[in-house]
mmCIF file of C-alpha atoms in Angstrom:
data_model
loop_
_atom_site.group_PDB
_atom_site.id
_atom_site.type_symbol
_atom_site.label_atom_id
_atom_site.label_comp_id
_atom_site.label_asym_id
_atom_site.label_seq_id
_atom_site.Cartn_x
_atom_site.Cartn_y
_atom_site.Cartn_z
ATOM 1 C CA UNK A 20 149.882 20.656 24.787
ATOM 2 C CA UNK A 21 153.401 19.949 24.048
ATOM 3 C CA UNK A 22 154.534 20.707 20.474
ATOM 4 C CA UNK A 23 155.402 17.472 19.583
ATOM 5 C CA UNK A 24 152.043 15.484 20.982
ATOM 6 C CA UNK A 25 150.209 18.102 18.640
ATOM 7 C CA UNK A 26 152.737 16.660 15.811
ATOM 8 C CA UNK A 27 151.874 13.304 16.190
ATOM 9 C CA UNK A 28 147.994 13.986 15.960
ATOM 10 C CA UNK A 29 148.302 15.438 12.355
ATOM 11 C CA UNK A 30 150.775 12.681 11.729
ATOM 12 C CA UNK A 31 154.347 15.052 11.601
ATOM 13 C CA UNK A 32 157.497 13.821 13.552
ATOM 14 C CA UNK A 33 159.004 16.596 15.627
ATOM 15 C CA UNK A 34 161.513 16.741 17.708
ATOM 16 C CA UNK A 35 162.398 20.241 19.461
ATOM 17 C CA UNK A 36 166.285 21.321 19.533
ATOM 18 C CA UNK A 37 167.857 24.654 20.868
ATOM 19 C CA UNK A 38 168.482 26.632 17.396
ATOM 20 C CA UNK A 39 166.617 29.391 15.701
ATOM 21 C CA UNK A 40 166.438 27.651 12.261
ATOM 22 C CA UNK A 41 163.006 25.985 11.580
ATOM 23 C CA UNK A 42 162.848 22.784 9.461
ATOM 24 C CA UNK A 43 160.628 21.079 7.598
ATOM 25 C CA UNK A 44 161.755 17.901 5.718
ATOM 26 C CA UNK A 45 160.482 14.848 4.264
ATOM 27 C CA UNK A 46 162.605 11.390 5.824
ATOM 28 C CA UNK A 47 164.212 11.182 8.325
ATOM 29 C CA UNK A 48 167.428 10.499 7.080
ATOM 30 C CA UNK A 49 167.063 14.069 4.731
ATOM 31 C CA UNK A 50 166.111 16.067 7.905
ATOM 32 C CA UNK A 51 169.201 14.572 9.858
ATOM 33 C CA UNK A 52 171.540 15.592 6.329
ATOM 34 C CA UNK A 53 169.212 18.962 6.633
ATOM 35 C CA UNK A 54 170.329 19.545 10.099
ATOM 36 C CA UNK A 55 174.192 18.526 9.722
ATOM 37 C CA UNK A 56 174.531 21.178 6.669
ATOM 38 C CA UNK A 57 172.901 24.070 8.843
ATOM 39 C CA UNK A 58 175.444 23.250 11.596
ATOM 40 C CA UNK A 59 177.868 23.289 8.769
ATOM 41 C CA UNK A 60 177.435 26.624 7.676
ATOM 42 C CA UNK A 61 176.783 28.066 11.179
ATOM 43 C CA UNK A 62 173.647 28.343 12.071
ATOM 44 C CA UNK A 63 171.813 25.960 14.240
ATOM 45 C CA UNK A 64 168.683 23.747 14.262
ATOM 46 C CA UNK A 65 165.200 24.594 15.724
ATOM 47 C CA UNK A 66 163.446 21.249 15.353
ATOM 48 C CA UNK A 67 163.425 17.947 13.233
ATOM 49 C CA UNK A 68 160.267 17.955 11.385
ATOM 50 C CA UNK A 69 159.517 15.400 9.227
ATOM 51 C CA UNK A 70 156.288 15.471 6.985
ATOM 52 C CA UNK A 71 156.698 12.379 5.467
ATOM 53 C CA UNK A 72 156.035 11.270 1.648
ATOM 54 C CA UNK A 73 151.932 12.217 2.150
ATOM 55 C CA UNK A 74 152.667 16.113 2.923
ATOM 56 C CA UNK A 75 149.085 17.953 2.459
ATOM 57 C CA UNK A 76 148.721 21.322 2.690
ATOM 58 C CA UNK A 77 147.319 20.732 6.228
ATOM 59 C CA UNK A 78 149.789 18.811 6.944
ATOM 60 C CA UNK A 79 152.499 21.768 5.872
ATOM 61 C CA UNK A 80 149.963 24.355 7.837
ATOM 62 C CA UNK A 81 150.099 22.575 11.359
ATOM 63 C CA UNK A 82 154.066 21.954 10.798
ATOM 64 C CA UNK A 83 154.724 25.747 10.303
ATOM 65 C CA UNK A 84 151.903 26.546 13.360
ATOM 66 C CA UNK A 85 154.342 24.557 15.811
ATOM 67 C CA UNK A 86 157.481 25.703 14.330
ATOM 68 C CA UNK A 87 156.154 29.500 15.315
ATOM 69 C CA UNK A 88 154.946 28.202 18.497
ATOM 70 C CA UNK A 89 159.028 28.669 19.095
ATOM 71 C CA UNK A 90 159.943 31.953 20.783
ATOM 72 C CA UNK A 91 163.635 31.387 19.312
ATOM 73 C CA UNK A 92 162.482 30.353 15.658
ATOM 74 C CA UNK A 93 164.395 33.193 13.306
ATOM 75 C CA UNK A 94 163.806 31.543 9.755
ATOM 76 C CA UNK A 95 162.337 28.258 8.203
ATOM 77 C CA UNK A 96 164.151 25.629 5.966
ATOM 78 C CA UNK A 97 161.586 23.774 3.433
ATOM 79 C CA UNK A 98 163.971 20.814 1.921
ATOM 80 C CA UNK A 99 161.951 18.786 0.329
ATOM 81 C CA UNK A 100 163.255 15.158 -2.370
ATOM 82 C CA UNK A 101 159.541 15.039 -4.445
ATOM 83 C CA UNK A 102 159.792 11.141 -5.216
ATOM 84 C CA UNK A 103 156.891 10.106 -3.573
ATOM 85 C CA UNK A 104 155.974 13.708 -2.516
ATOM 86 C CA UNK A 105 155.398 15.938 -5.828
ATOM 87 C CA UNK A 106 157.312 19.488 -5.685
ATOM 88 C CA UNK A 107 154.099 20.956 -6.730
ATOM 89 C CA UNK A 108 151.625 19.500 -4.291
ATOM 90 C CA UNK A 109 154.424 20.629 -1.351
ATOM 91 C CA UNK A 110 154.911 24.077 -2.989
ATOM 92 C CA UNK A 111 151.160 24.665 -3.202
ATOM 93 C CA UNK A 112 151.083 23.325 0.414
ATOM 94 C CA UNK A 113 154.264 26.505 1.499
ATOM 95 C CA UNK A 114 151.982 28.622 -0.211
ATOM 96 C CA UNK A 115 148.635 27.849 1.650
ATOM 97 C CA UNK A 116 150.434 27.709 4.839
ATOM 98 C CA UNK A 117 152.287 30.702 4.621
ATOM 99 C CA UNK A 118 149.626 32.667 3.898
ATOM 100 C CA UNK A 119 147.691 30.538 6.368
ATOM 101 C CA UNK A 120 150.108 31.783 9.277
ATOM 102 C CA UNK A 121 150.316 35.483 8.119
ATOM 103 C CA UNK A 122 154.633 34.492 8.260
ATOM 104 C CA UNK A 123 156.798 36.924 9.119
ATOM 105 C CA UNK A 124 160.394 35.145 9.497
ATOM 106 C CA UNK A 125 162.335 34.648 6.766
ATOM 107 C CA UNK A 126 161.480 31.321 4.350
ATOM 108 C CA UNK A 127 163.811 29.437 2.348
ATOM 109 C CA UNK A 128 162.943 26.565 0.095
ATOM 110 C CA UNK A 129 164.976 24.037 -2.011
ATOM 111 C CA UNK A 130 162.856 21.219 -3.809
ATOM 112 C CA UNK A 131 164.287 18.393 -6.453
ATOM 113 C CA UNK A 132 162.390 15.637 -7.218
ATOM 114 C CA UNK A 133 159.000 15.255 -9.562
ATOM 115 C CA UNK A 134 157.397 18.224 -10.676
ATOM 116 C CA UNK A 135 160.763 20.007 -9.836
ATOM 117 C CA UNK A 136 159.707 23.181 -12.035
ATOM 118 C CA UNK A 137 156.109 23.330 -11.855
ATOM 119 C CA UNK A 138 156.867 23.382 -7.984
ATOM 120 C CA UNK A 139 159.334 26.444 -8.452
ATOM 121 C CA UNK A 140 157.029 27.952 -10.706
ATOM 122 C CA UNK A 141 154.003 28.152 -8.007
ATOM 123 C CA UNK A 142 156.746 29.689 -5.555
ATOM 124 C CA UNK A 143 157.744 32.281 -7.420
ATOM 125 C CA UNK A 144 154.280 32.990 -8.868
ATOM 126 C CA UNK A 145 152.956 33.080 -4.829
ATOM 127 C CA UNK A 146 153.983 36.943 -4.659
ATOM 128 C CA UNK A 147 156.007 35.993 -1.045
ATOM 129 C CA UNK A 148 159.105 36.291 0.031
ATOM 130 C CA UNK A 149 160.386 32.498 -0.196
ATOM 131 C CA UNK A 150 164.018 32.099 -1.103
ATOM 132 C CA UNK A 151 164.723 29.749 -3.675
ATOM 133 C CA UNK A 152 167.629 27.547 -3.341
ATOM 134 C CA UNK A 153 169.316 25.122 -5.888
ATOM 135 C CA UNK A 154 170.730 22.693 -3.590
ATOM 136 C CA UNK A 155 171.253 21.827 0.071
ATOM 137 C CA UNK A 156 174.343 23.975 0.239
ATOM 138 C CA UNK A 157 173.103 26.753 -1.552
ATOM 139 C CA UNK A 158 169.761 26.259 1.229
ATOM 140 C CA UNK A 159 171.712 25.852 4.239
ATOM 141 C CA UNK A 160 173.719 29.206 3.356
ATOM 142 C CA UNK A 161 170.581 31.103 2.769
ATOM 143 C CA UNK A 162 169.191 30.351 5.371
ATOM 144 C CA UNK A 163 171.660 31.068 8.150
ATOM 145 C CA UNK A 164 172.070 34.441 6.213
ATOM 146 C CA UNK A 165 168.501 34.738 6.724
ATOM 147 C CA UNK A 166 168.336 33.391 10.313
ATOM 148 C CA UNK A 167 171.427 36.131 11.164
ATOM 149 C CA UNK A 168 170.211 39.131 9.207
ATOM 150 C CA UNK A 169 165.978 38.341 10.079
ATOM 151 C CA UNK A 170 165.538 39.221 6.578
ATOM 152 C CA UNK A 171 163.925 37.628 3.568
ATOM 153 C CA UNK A 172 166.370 38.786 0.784
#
């Protein structure tokens, strides 16, 4: 089944581009800013993903299962604005999934929104390999680093 048709059934948008950098956003319009600052900074785009304001752990699970369905995928972008969407629900969400998925590229995340710090908090508490970033610049940087190198740090 195409990637995107099993998208649609857990309610994800995905559309799937040439690059090697995974992401998983929430809006549209914050996936296509996600995508423009990757290209920025040199690296380029696997997918649009967007999870929408009602991201479940599931819902996180399934997004990263058909990012890795990608043979090219080098690293995954998490950008995630928690105004609707609480940092900590999506960070618990990373957590379950990643562990879910047994993932081996490289993972950066950059939240801001509600529940900002708790979110961070259950990141750096998971005892994984995410990369924290402070803002979309910072993420975008990191992660085509990370997409280059194939490393987590």
């Amino acid at each position: 089944m195409p990637p995107w048709v099993e998208a649609k059934k857990t309610g994800l948008s995905y559309i799937q581009l040439d690059g090697n950098i995974g992401c998983l956003v929430n809006g549209a319009g914050l996936a296509m800013a996600t995508m423009d600052i990757i290209k920025y900074f040199g690296g380029e785009p696997a997918n649009f993903l967007d999870v929408g304001g009602g991201a479940t752990a599931e819902k996180v699970t399934e997004a990263f299962k058909i990012m890795l369905r990608n043979p090219n995928l080098k690293a995954i972008l998490v950008n995630i604005f928690g105004g609707i969407m609480k940092c900590d629900v999506i960070a618990e969400g990373v957590v379950a999934a990643a562990r879910q998925v047994s993932l081996k590229v490289p993972l950066v995340v950059r939240l801001e929104g509600t529940n900002v710090e708790l979110g961070k908090k259950i990141l750096a508490q998971s005892g994984l390999p995410i990369i924290s970033a402070t803002n979309m610049a910072d993420a975008a940087q990191k992660i085509v680093a990370a997409a280059k190198s194939g490393r987590a740090a």
